[in-house]
Amino acid sequence: MTAPQHHIARPIPLARPDVGPRELELVAEVLASDTLAMGGFALRFEAGIAALTGRREGVACSSGTAGLHLGVRALGIGEGDEVITTPFSFVASANCLLYERAVPRFVDIEEDSLGIDPDLIEGAASDRTRAILPVHVFGRPCRIEEIDALAKRRGWRLVEDACEGLGSSVGGRPLGGFGDVAVFAFYPNKQITTGEGGMVVTDDAELAETMRSLRNQGRDADGTWLRHVRLGYNYRLDEMSAALGVAQLERLDELRRGRARVAAAYERALGDRDWLRLPRAGAGEIVDWFVYVVRLHPDIDRDALIGRLAALGIPSRPYFSPLHLQPYYREAFGFRPGDFPVTERVAASTLALPFASRLADDDVQHVADALAEAVA
Ligand SMILES: Cc1ncc(COP(=O)(O)O)c(C=O)c1O
């Protein structure tokens, strides 16, 4: 019996965490101990991420969103302050400003990196501008060196959203190595996972101490349990999650090699189609892709294509949906379609394909064949 052309031997996931015996070992070590929270694994994880990104301090927290909030709050960005940021992102990168009643001033992106366009930043500045919050999209660096220089020149703070950028670098400098604070996220679809979790890195010991206090219900460094010196949160990372992170970090090179293999397999399988633009690193960049997002020719009906792919057993997804067009942003700020044309054009053409470190080469070929069939 011959298999149908696109018979899929196993379900192909859109994303999949890569967890092995080392993760089981370290998480079991936590569970066998009496310390399930506020212990040594969080400290080890903090030291590991700080070392990887060349920063002095790491502050582990419960999610990337919590990390962004910690950073914004510790920098004192508050009511009425304007922060220049991108509308082509995951919603948390702008929400963290709303939490503090600061105002996101969206600036359109550039087609190539999909990051905020540095040439448009000055035009969005005002005397209330306090900071820039750029996002590295899908693991590809935005033009962070220029943005960093501009922020320094103008005396603005820099909050680097590196939630999708762990392991990527530009000019030999790791992402997460630029901002006053930089933030990583470890949801299961990320380069490494802790289940839920995040990390803020910084070189400023005072900022780090403030964020540790904010994360821990506003307690002081002396740790007195029922003494609260400021309004705080419970944004701590538990020890099971931190142990998972320590094990994943040990395996980062292996995981990264797996993702690079899958990206190369997509290049081979999809490389020569004129209706498709594949994700590529720019000059001087090393990219550890977080998701594999291709861009379709504008004549292709992306949403219909997603449906046809699903019928062929292939999950896929648009990535992202513009932030300024989310209902409550429209309501609060009066944004309308057309406000950020590059963002809107890109967002209408993106398609995230199945991507995971252990996706087999023949699964990648299945996806490519199904995509070609669905487009035809
Ligand atoms: C760009 C960006 N910022 C922030 C976040 C928030 O991270 P988390 O989902 O861990 O809260 C994510 C991840 O989902 C992200 O992709």
Short mmCIF file of C-alpha atoms and ligand atoms in Angstrom, two decimals:
data_model
loop_
_atom_site.label_atom_id
_atom_site.label_comp_id
_atom_site.label_asym_id
_atom_site.label_seq_id
_atom_site.Cartn_x
_atom_site.Cartn_y
_atom_site.Cartn_z
CA MET A 1 0.00 0.00 0.00
CA THR A 2 1.43 3.39 -0.89
CA ALA A 3 0.99 6.28 1.51
CA PRO A 4 -0.91 9.32 0.27
CA GLN A 5 1.40 12.06 -0.92
CA HIS A 6 1.17 14.11 2.25
CA HIS A 7 0.61 11.32 4.71
CA ILE A 8 2.09 12.45 8.01
CA ALA A 9 3.45 9.69 10.16
CA ARG A 10 3.07 11.69 13.34
CA PRO A 11 1.39 14.96 14.18
CA ILE A 12 3.68 17.86 13.37
CA PRO A 13 3.51 20.43 16.20
CA LEU A 14 3.77 24.17 15.63
CA ALA A 15 6.28 24.31 18.51
CA ARG A 16 7.59 21.78 20.97
CA PRO A 17 9.78 22.06 24.08
CA ASP A 18 12.93 19.90 24.07
CA VAL A 19 13.15 18.36 27.54
CA GLY A 20 15.42 15.42 28.34
CA PRO A 21 16.94 13.40 31.20
CA ARG A 22 19.00 16.31 32.56
CA GLU A 23 15.86 18.41 33.06
CA LEU A 24 14.13 15.49 34.79
CA GLU A 25 17.17 15.00 37.01
CA LEU A 26 17.43 18.60 38.19
CA VAL A 27 13.68 19.11 38.67
CA ALA A 28 13.56 15.83 40.64
CA GLU A 29 16.44 17.13 42.77
CA VAL A 30 14.32 20.15 43.68
CA LEU A 31 11.26 18.05 44.44
CA ALA A 32 13.30 15.78 46.70
CA SER A 33 14.56 18.80 48.64
CA ASP A 34 12.68 21.01 51.05
CA THR A 35 13.29 24.13 48.97
CA LEU A 36 10.65 24.61 46.27
CA ALA A 37 10.88 28.40 46.20
CA MET A 38 13.53 31.08 46.80
CA GLY A 39 16.48 28.70 46.61
CA GLY A 40 19.76 28.06 44.88
CA PHE A 41 18.51 27.10 41.42
CA ALA A 42 17.07 30.57 40.81
CA LEU A 43 20.47 32.04 41.72
CA ARG A 44 22.27 29.58 39.42
CA PHE A 45 19.88 30.40 36.60
CA GLU A 46 20.38 34.14 37.14
CA ALA A 47 24.17 33.73 37.07
CA GLY A 48 23.96 31.59 33.92
CA ILE A 49 21.85 34.03 31.91
CA ALA A 50 23.92 37.01 33.10
CA ALA A 51 27.13 35.23 32.01
CA LEU A 52 25.66 34.29 28.63
CA THR A 53 24.69 37.89 27.91
CA GLY A 54 27.74 39.53 29.48
CA ARG A 55 25.74 41.33 32.15
CA ARG A 56 26.52 41.84 35.82
CA GLU A 57 23.09 40.99 37.19
CA GLY A 58 20.25 38.62 36.44
CA VAL A 59 16.86 38.87 38.13
CA ALA A 60 14.73 35.77 37.59
CA CYS A 61 11.00 36.28 37.53
CA SER A 62 7.73 34.55 36.79
CA SER A 63 7.35 35.55 33.13
CA GLY A 64 8.70 37.81 30.44
CA THR A 65 5.73 40.10 31.06
CA ALA A 66 6.63 40.33 34.75
CA GLY A 67 10.25 41.07 33.76
CA LEU A 68 9.20 43.92 31.48
CA HIS A 69 7.00 45.35 34.22
CA LEU A 70 9.84 45.09 36.77
CA GLY A 71 12.19 46.91 34.42
CA VAL A 72 9.78 49.71 33.54
CA ARG A 73 8.81 50.24 37.16
CA ALA A 74 12.36 50.10 38.51
CA LEU A 75 13.39 52.72 35.95
CA GLY A 76 10.70 55.00 37.35
CA ILE A 77 8.76 55.26 34.09
CA GLY A 78 5.32 56.40 35.15
CA GLU A 79 2.19 58.39 34.51
CA GLY A 80 2.30 60.48 31.34
CA ASP A 81 5.85 59.44 30.40
CA GLU A 82 6.17 58.53 26.74
CA VAL A 83 8.05 55.47 25.60
CA ILE A 84 8.86 54.89 21.95
CA THR A 85 8.12 51.32 20.95
CA THR A 86 6.98 49.05 18.15
CA PRO A 87 3.44 48.02 17.19
CA PHE A 88 4.79 44.77 15.62
CA SER A 89 5.24 42.70 18.77
CA PHE A 90 3.63 40.50 21.33
CA VAL A 91 1.19 42.54 23.38
CA ALA A 92 3.21 42.41 26.62
CA SER A 93 5.89 44.77 25.31
CA ALA A 94 3.38 47.64 25.19
CA ASN A 95 1.16 46.50 28.08
CA CYS A 96 4.05 46.88 30.54
CA LEU A 97 3.86 50.63 29.86
CA LEU A 98 0.11 50.77 30.40
CA TYR A 99 0.55 49.05 33.79
CA GLU A 100 2.43 52.18 34.88
CA ARG A 101 0.16 54.64 33.06
CA ALA A 102 2.96 55.51 30.69
CA VAL A 103 2.10 56.15 27.04
CA PRO A 104 3.38 53.91 24.24
CA ARG A 105 4.42 56.02 21.25
CA PHE A 106 4.38 53.51 18.42
CA VAL A 107 6.85 53.85 15.58
CA ASP A 108 6.61 51.75 12.42
CA ILE A 109 9.05 48.93 11.63
CA GLU A 110 11.47 48.31 8.81
CA GLU A 111 10.76 45.51 6.34
CA ASP A 112 14.06 43.74 6.76
CA SER A 113 14.63 43.12 10.48
CA LEU A 114 10.95 43.67 11.39
CA GLY A 115 12.24 45.77 14.28
CA ILE A 116 11.42 49.41 15.00
CA ASP A 117 12.77 51.71 12.27
CA PRO A 118 15.53 53.85 13.85
CA ASP A 119 15.09 56.50 11.17
CA LEU A 120 11.55 57.21 12.41
CA ILE A 121 12.32 57.43 16.12
CA GLU A 122 13.29 61.10 16.33
CA GLY A 123 10.04 62.04 14.61
CA ALA A 124 8.07 60.43 17.44
CA ALA A 125 10.02 62.07 20.24
CA SER A 126 8.61 64.79 22.48
CA ASP A 127 9.70 66.49 25.66
CA ARG A 128 7.88 63.72 27.55
CA THR A 129 9.90 60.92 25.95
CA ARG A 130 11.65 58.95 28.68
CA ALA A 131 12.68 55.71 27.05
CA ILE A 132 12.84 53.47 23.99
CA LEU A 133 11.54 49.92 24.16
CA PRO A 134 12.63 48.02 21.03
CA VAL A 135 11.81 44.36 20.41
CA HIS A 136 13.95 41.74 18.68
CA VAL A 137 11.35 39.98 16.57
CA PHE A 138 11.44 36.19 16.10
CA GLY A 139 15.08 36.10 17.31
CA ARG A 140 16.41 38.50 14.66
CA PRO A 141 18.15 41.56 16.10
CA CYS A 142 16.51 44.93 15.54
CA ARG A 143 19.01 47.74 14.75
CA ILE A 144 19.88 47.82 18.43
CA GLU A 145 23.35 49.37 18.12
CA GLU A 146 21.89 52.49 16.47
CA ILE A 147 18.99 52.59 18.92
CA ASP A 148 21.37 52.25 21.86
CA ALA A 149 23.52 55.12 20.55
CA LEU A 150 20.43 57.29 19.99
CA ALA A 151 19.12 56.60 23.50
CA LYS A 152 22.48 57.55 25.01
CA ARG A 153 22.66 60.70 22.89
CA ARG A 154 19.17 61.81 23.93
CA GLY A 155 19.43 60.74 27.58
CA TRP A 156 16.61 58.21 27.22
CA ARG A 157 16.49 54.91 29.05
CA LEU A 158 16.62 51.73 26.98
CA VAL A 159 14.41 48.74 27.80
CA GLU A 160 15.50 45.92 25.48
CA ASP A 161 12.76 43.36 24.90
CA ALA A 162 14.90 40.30 24.16
CA CYS A 163 12.11 37.88 25.07
CA GLU A 164 12.47 36.23 21.65
CA GLY A 165 16.21 36.79 21.31
CA LEU A 166 18.12 34.48 23.65
CA GLY A 167 21.26 33.21 21.92
CA SER A 168 21.23 35.68 19.01
CA SER A 169 23.90 38.35 18.62
CA VAL A 170 24.89 41.32 16.50
CA GLY A 171 28.45 42.51 15.96
CA GLY A 172 29.56 39.83 18.42
CA ARG A 173 27.35 41.24 21.19
CA PRO A 174 24.57 39.04 22.53
CA LEU A 175 21.01 40.32 22.46
CA GLY A 176 20.07 41.28 25.98
CA GLY A 177 23.46 42.98 26.28
CA PHE A 178 22.32 46.48 25.38
CA GLY A 179 19.58 48.04 27.48
CA ASP A 180 19.58 49.65 30.91
CA VAL A 181 17.49 46.55 31.42
CA ALA A 182 16.91 43.68 28.98
CA VAL A 183 14.26 41.02 29.37
CA PHE A 184 14.06 37.35 28.37
CA ALA A 185 11.07 35.00 28.42
CA PHE A 186 10.98 31.23 28.80
CA TYR A 187 7.50 30.10 27.79
CA PRO A 188 7.62 26.57 26.27
CA ASN A 189 7.87 27.82 22.68
CA LYS A 190 11.00 29.88 23.44
CA GLN A 191 14.67 28.97 22.72
CA ILE A 192 14.88 27.59 26.26
CA THR A 193 11.97 27.07 28.60
CA THR A 194 11.18 27.11 32.30
CA GLY A 195 7.46 26.42 31.70
CA GLU A 196 6.54 29.94 32.73
CA GLY A 197 9.40 32.27 33.55
CA GLY A 198 11.45 35.29 32.66
CA MET A 199 14.68 37.12 33.44
CA VAL A 200 15.78 40.73 33.56
CA VAL A 201 19.48 41.44 33.06
CA THR A 202 21.26 44.69 33.82
CA ASP A 203 24.71 46.04 34.72
CA ASP A 204 23.25 48.37 37.36
CA ALA A 205 23.40 46.78 40.83
CA GLU A 206 20.99 49.32 42.30
CA LEU A 207 18.37 48.67 39.61
CA ALA A 208 18.80 44.93 40.17
CA GLU A 209 18.22 45.35 43.89
CA THR A 210 15.08 47.40 43.27
CA MET A 211 13.77 44.73 40.89
CA ARG A 212 14.54 41.96 43.41
CA SER A 213 12.52 43.89 45.98
CA LEU A 214 9.63 44.58 43.57
CA ARG A 215 9.59 40.90 42.60
CA ASN A 216 9.42 39.88 46.25
CA GLN A 217 6.46 41.87 47.65
CA GLY A 218 8.57 44.98 48.20
CA ARG A 219 10.77 43.31 50.81
CA ASP A 220 14.21 44.71 51.52
CA ALA A 221 17.46 42.92 50.73
CA ASP A 222 17.69 41.91 54.42
CA GLY A 223 14.70 39.65 53.72
CA THR A 224 12.66 40.40 56.82
CA TRP A 225 9.47 38.54 55.90
CA LEU A 226 6.76 40.96 56.98
CA ARG A 227 8.54 44.22 56.35
CA HIS A 228 7.66 45.88 53.04
CA VAL A 229 9.54 48.98 51.99
CA ARG A 230 7.68 49.58 48.72
CA LEU A 231 4.64 48.36 46.80
CA GLY A 232 5.72 45.02 45.40
CA TYR A 233 4.45 41.98 43.55
CA ASN A 234 4.89 38.25 43.65
CA TYR A 235 6.88 37.85 40.45
CA ARG A 236 9.27 35.19 41.82
CA LEU A 237 10.42 32.17 39.81
CA ASP A 238 9.90 28.88 41.67
CA GLU A 239 12.71 26.35 42.04
CA MET A 240 11.22 23.67 39.75
CA SER A 241 11.10 26.21 36.94
CA ALA A 242 14.58 27.50 37.75
CA ALA A 243 16.02 23.96 37.75
CA LEU A 244 14.43 23.38 34.35
CA GLY A 245 16.08 26.59 33.19
CA VAL A 246 19.51 25.57 34.51
CA ALA A 247 19.30 22.26 32.64
CA GLN A 248 18.08 23.95 29.44
CA LEU A 249 20.90 26.47 29.64
CA GLU A 250 23.44 23.64 29.93
CA ARG A 251 21.95 22.24 26.72
CA LEU A 252 21.62 25.57 24.90
CA ASP A 253 24.23 24.73 22.24
CA GLU A 254 22.56 21.40 21.51
CA LEU A 255 19.11 22.99 21.30
CA ARG A 256 20.45 25.77 19.09
CA ARG A 257 22.10 23.24 16.74
CA GLY A 258 18.75 21.49 16.42
CA ARG A 259 16.95 24.71 15.49
CA ALA A 260 19.71 25.65 13.04
CA ARG A 261 19.38 22.23 11.39
CA VAL A 262 15.61 22.72 11.01
CA ALA A 263 16.05 26.25 9.64
CA ALA A 264 18.60 24.90 7.12
CA ALA A 265 16.18 22.12 6.14
CA TYR A 266 13.51 24.77 5.45
CA GLU A 267 16.04 26.73 3.35
CA ARG A 268 16.68 23.63 1.23
CA ALA A 269 13.02 22.70 0.96
CA LEU A 270 11.62 26.19 0.31
CA GLY A 271 14.56 28.26 -0.89
CA ASP A 272 13.73 28.87 -4.53
CA ARG A 273 10.07 29.99 -4.54
CA ASP A 274 9.20 33.45 -5.78
CA TRP A 275 6.00 33.68 -3.68
CA LEU A 276 7.88 33.33 -0.44
CA ARG A 277 10.42 35.26 1.61
CA LEU A 278 12.37 33.19 4.13
CA PRO A 279 13.70 34.57 7.42
CA ARG A 280 17.39 35.46 7.13
CA ALA A 281 20.04 36.89 9.42
CA GLY A 282 21.44 40.30 8.52
CA ALA A 283 25.11 41.27 8.16
CA GLY A 284 27.08 40.69 11.35
CA GLU A 285 24.20 38.83 12.97
CA ILE A 286 23.93 35.35 14.39
CA VAL A 287 20.29 34.39 14.76
CA ASP A 288 18.91 31.63 16.92
CA TRP A 289 15.35 31.62 15.56
CA PHE A 290 12.57 31.54 18.12
CA VAL A 291 9.87 30.83 15.52
CA TYR A 292 10.25 30.24 11.80
CA VAL A 293 8.12 32.89 10.13
CA VAL A 294 7.99 33.13 6.35
CA ARG A 295 6.43 36.00 4.46
CA LEU A 296 4.01 35.35 1.64
CA HIS A 297 3.55 37.26 -1.59
CA PRO A 298 0.83 39.92 -1.02
CA ASP A 299 -1.44 38.22 -3.58
CA ILE A 300 -1.68 35.09 -1.43
CA ASP A 301 -4.67 34.95 0.92
CA ARG A 302 -2.77 34.03 4.06
CA ASP A 303 -5.78 33.18 6.24
CA ALA A 304 -7.25 30.88 3.60
CA LEU A 305 -3.82 29.25 3.25
CA ILE A 306 -3.74 28.53 6.99
CA GLY A 307 -7.05 26.71 6.60
CA ARG A 308 -5.79 24.65 3.64
CA LEU A 309 -2.61 23.76 5.54
CA ALA A 310 -4.66 22.69 8.55
CA ALA A 311 -6.68 20.38 6.27
CA LEU A 312 -3.35 18.83 5.24
CA GLY A 313 -2.43 18.33 8.91
CA ILE A 314 0.01 21.22 9.13
CA PRO A 315 -0.45 23.78 11.91
CA SER A 316 0.57 27.35 11.08
CA ARG A 317 -0.22 30.77 12.44
CA PRO A 318 -0.12 34.50 11.68
CA TYR A 319 2.62 36.26 13.71
CA PHE A 320 2.01 39.01 15.02
CA SER A 321 -1.25 40.92 14.90
CA PRO A 322 -0.51 44.69 15.09
CA LEU A 323 -0.75 46.04 18.64
CA HIS A 324 -2.26 49.39 17.64
CA LEU A 325 -5.25 47.55 16.14
CA GLN A 326 -6.03 45.52 19.27
CA PRO A 327 -9.50 46.59 20.43
CA TYR A 328 -8.49 48.24 23.69
CA TYR A 329 -5.55 50.10 22.12
CA ARG A 330 -7.89 51.45 19.46
CA GLU A 331 -10.33 52.47 22.16
CA ALA A 332 -7.75 54.08 24.42
CA PHE A 333 -5.63 55.83 21.79
CA GLY A 334 -7.85 56.12 18.70
CA PHE A 335 -5.55 54.11 16.41
CA ARG A 336 -6.91 53.14 13.01
CA PRO A 337 -5.94 50.85 10.15
CA GLY A 338 -3.33 52.63 8.05
CA ASP A 339 -1.54 54.26 11.00
CA PHE A 340 1.52 51.99 10.69
CA PRO A 341 1.51 50.73 7.11
CA VAL A 342 4.67 48.62 7.16
CA THR A 343 3.56 46.82 10.32
CA GLU A 344 0.13 46.18 8.81
CA ARG A 345 1.52 44.99 5.48
CA VAL A 346 4.00 42.64 7.15
CA ALA A 347 1.44 41.35 9.65
CA ALA A 348 -0.93 40.45 6.79
CA SER A 349 1.71 38.31 5.08
CA THR A 350 3.43 36.38 7.89
CA LEU A 351 3.10 32.66 8.38
CA ALA A 352 4.76 30.81 11.27
CA LEU A 353 5.59 27.26 10.23
CA PRO A 354 6.19 24.28 12.53
CA PHE A 355 9.54 24.80 14.23
CA ALA A 356 11.25 22.88 17.03
CA SER A 357 14.76 21.63 17.73
CA ARG A 358 13.78 18.00 17.17
CA LEU A 359 11.58 18.42 14.11
CA ALA A 360 12.79 15.77 11.64
CA ASP A 361 14.09 16.78 8.22
CA ASP A 362 11.39 14.71 6.51
CA ASP A 363 8.73 16.53 8.56
CA VAL A 364 10.15 19.81 7.26
CA GLN A 365 9.88 18.38 3.73
CA HIS A 366 6.24 17.42 4.43
CA VAL A 367 5.52 20.98 5.53
CA ALA A 368 7.22 22.42 2.45
CA ASP A 369 5.33 20.09 0.10
CA ALA A 370 2.02 20.85 1.81
CA LEU A 371 2.71 24.57 1.63
CA ALA A 372 3.45 24.38 -2.11
CA GLU A 373 0.31 22.33 -2.65
CA ALA A 374 -1.84 24.67 -0.57
CA VAL A 375 -0.53 27.73 -2.43
CA ALA A 376 -1.13 26.11 -5.82
C1 LIG B 1 8.36 40.06 22.33
C2 LIG B 1 7.79 39.47 23.58
N1 LIG B 1 7.68 40.25 24.67
C3 LIG B 1 7.19 39.77 25.83
C4 LIG B 1 6.78 38.46 25.95
C5 LIG B 1 6.16 38.03 27.24
O1 LIG B 1 6.68 36.88 27.79
P1 LIG B 1 5.75 35.91 28.69
O2 LIG B 1 4.82 35.21 27.76
O3 LIG B 1 6.75 35.00 29.33
O4 LIG B 1 5.06 36.75 29.70
C6 LIG B 1 6.91 37.60 24.85
C7 LIG B 1 6.60 36.18 24.93
O5 LIG B 1 5.56 35.67 24.89
C8 LIG B 1 7.39 38.12 23.63
O6 LIG B 1 7.47 37.36 22.53
#
